[in-house]
């Protein structure tokens, strides 16, 4: 619910208000990887074209991946953030790590398909 409300605010050029919705969650559950992943993904989507926000998103997602390298959502979300930052090798590495997990995550697979990340990385070449 918080994520949806934050996304709505960000879509209406109210990113700061969207971020403020996360503050109580972070205060209560700063060590909860679900909260960290959610915030990182929100920032990643809300910060397209804004390197500072994308770097912050990468930091949150990297923190989770360092603690749990097999966390599928963090790997996929960071792949999107890295691609947006122009780090195509990093994005490819995260997608390869996700695929090596051999987990079935229809939500993540649908996201990859609808946003075309795999094909964009293939078209970009090495």
Short mmCIF file of C-alpha atoms in Angstrom, two decimals:
data_model
loop_
_atom_site.label_atom_id
_atom_site.label_comp_id
_atom_site.label_asym_id
_atom_site.label_seq_id
_atom_site.Cartn_x
_atom_site.Cartn_y
_atom_site.Cartn_z
CA UNK A 1 0.00 0.00 0.00
CA UNK A 2 2.81 2.41 0.84
CA UNK A 3 4.58 1.61 -2.40
CA UNK A 4 1.48 2.28 -4.49
CA UNK A 5 0.82 5.57 -2.74
CA UNK A 6 4.47 6.60 -3.11
CA UNK A 7 4.44 5.71 -6.81
CA UNK A 8 1.28 7.77 -7.32
CA UNK A 9 2.91 10.77 -5.68
CA UNK A 10 6.11 10.36 -7.70
CA UNK A 11 4.12 10.11 -10.93
CA UNK A 12 2.57 13.47 -10.06
CA UNK A 13 5.97 15.15 -9.53
CA UNK A 14 5.75 14.77 -5.76
CA UNK A 15 8.75 12.50 -5.26
CA UNK A 16 9.67 14.03 -1.90
CA UNK A 17 6.22 13.24 -0.55
CA UNK A 18 6.51 9.70 -1.88
CA UNK A 19 9.83 9.25 -0.13
CA UNK A 20 8.35 10.62 3.08
CA UNK A 21 5.90 7.71 3.12
CA UNK A 22 8.84 5.35 3.53
CA UNK A 23 10.27 7.14 6.57
CA UNK A 24 8.02 5.42 9.15
CA UNK A 25 8.70 2.04 7.56
CA UNK A 26 12.44 2.64 7.68
CA UNK A 27 12.24 3.84 11.28
CA UNK A 28 10.39 0.69 12.35
CA UNK A 29 12.10 -1.86 10.13
CA UNK A 30 15.40 -0.44 8.93
CA UNK A 31 16.94 -3.92 8.80
CA UNK A 32 14.03 -5.50 6.93
CA UNK A 33 15.26 -6.42 3.45
CA UNK A 34 11.70 -6.25 2.08
CA UNK A 35 11.51 -2.58 3.04
CA UNK A 36 14.97 -1.90 1.60
CA UNK A 37 14.14 -3.63 -1.70
CA UNK A 38 10.83 -1.80 -1.94
CA UNK A 39 12.48 1.56 -1.36
CA UNK A 40 15.31 0.80 -3.79
CA UNK A 41 12.88 -0.22 -6.53
CA UNK A 42 10.67 2.82 -5.89
CA UNK A 43 13.69 5.12 -6.16
CA UNK A 44 14.91 3.32 -9.27
CA UNK A 45 11.63 3.84 -11.09
CA UNK A 46 11.04 7.35 -9.79
CA UNK A 47 14.58 8.50 -10.61
CA UNK A 48 14.82 7.58 -14.30
CA UNK A 49 17.09 10.19 -15.81
CA UNK A 50 18.26 11.38 -12.38
CA UNK A 51 21.69 9.84 -11.68
CA UNK A 52 21.75 10.81 -8.00
CA UNK A 53 18.46 9.03 -7.30
CA UNK A 54 19.53 6.02 -9.36
CA UNK A 55 22.79 5.79 -7.41
CA UNK A 56 20.82 5.85 -4.16
CA UNK A 57 18.54 3.11 -5.48
CA UNK A 58 21.58 1.06 -6.48
CA UNK A 59 22.97 1.46 -2.97
CA UNK A 60 19.83 0.13 -1.31
CA UNK A 61 19.57 -2.82 -3.68
CA UNK A 62 23.29 -3.61 -3.40
CA UNK A 63 22.98 -3.66 0.38
CA UNK A 64 20.32 -6.37 0.14
CA UNK A 65 22.25 -8.37 -2.46
CA UNK A 66 25.41 -8.29 -0.34
CA UNK A 67 23.42 -9.85 2.51
CA UNK A 68 21.54 -12.28 0.25
CA UNK A 69 23.09 -12.78 -3.20
CA UNK A 70 20.21 -15.10 -4.13
CA UNK A 71 17.45 -12.52 -3.63
CA UNK A 72 15.65 -12.58 -7.01
CA UNK A 73 13.74 -9.30 -6.78
CA UNK A 74 16.79 -7.30 -5.73
CA UNK A 75 18.83 -8.76 -8.61
CA UNK A 76 16.20 -7.92 -11.21
CA UNK A 77 15.49 -4.45 -9.84
CA UNK A 78 19.19 -3.62 -9.64
CA UNK A 79 19.61 -4.83 -13.23
CA UNK A 80 17.09 -2.18 -14.30
CA UNK A 81 18.84 0.50 -12.25
CA UNK A 82 22.27 -0.45 -13.59
CA UNK A 83 21.00 -0.40 -17.17
CA UNK A 84 19.53 3.06 -16.60
CA UNK A 85 22.91 4.19 -15.22
CA UNK A 86 24.62 2.83 -18.33
CA UNK A 87 26.32 -0.08 -16.56
CA UNK A 88 25.27 -2.70 -19.10
CA UNK A 89 27.81 -5.33 -17.99
CA UNK A 90 26.53 -4.98 -14.42
CA UNK A 91 22.91 -5.25 -15.57
CA UNK A 92 23.75 -8.37 -17.58
CA UNK A 93 25.56 -9.89 -14.59
CA UNK A 94 22.54 -9.32 -12.34
CA UNK A 95 20.19 -10.88 -14.89
CA UNK A 96 22.54 -13.85 -15.27
CA UNK A 97 22.62 -14.26 -11.49
CA UNK A 98 18.82 -14.13 -11.39
CA UNK A 99 18.50 -16.70 -14.16
CA UNK A 100 21.03 -19.00 -12.49
CA UNK A 101 18.75 -19.20 -9.44
CA UNK A 102 16.26 -21.16 -11.54
CA UNK A 103 13.34 -19.81 -9.52
CA UNK A 104 9.91 -19.22 -10.97
CA UNK A 105 8.94 -15.61 -10.37
CA UNK A 106 6.16 -14.77 -12.79
CA UNK A 107 6.04 -11.20 -11.52
CA UNK A 108 9.71 -10.61 -12.25
CA UNK A 109 9.60 -12.44 -15.58
CA UNK A 110 6.57 -10.36 -16.62
CA UNK A 111 8.39 -7.19 -15.59
CA UNK A 112 11.44 -8.16 -17.63
CA UNK A 113 9.22 -8.89 -20.61
CA UNK A 114 7.06 -5.79 -20.40
CA UNK A 115 9.99 -3.44 -19.93
CA UNK A 116 12.11 -5.22 -22.54
CA UNK A 117 15.31 -5.21 -20.50
CA UNK A 118 16.69 -8.47 -21.91
CA UNK A 119 16.13 -7.42 -25.51
CA UNK A 120 17.54 -3.94 -24.85
CA UNK A 121 20.70 -5.46 -23.39
CA UNK A 122 20.97 -7.88 -26.33
CA UNK A 123 20.56 -5.04 -28.83
CA UNK A 124 23.17 -2.92 -27.05
CA UNK A 125 25.82 -5.57 -27.69
CA UNK A 126 28.75 -6.38 -25.42
#
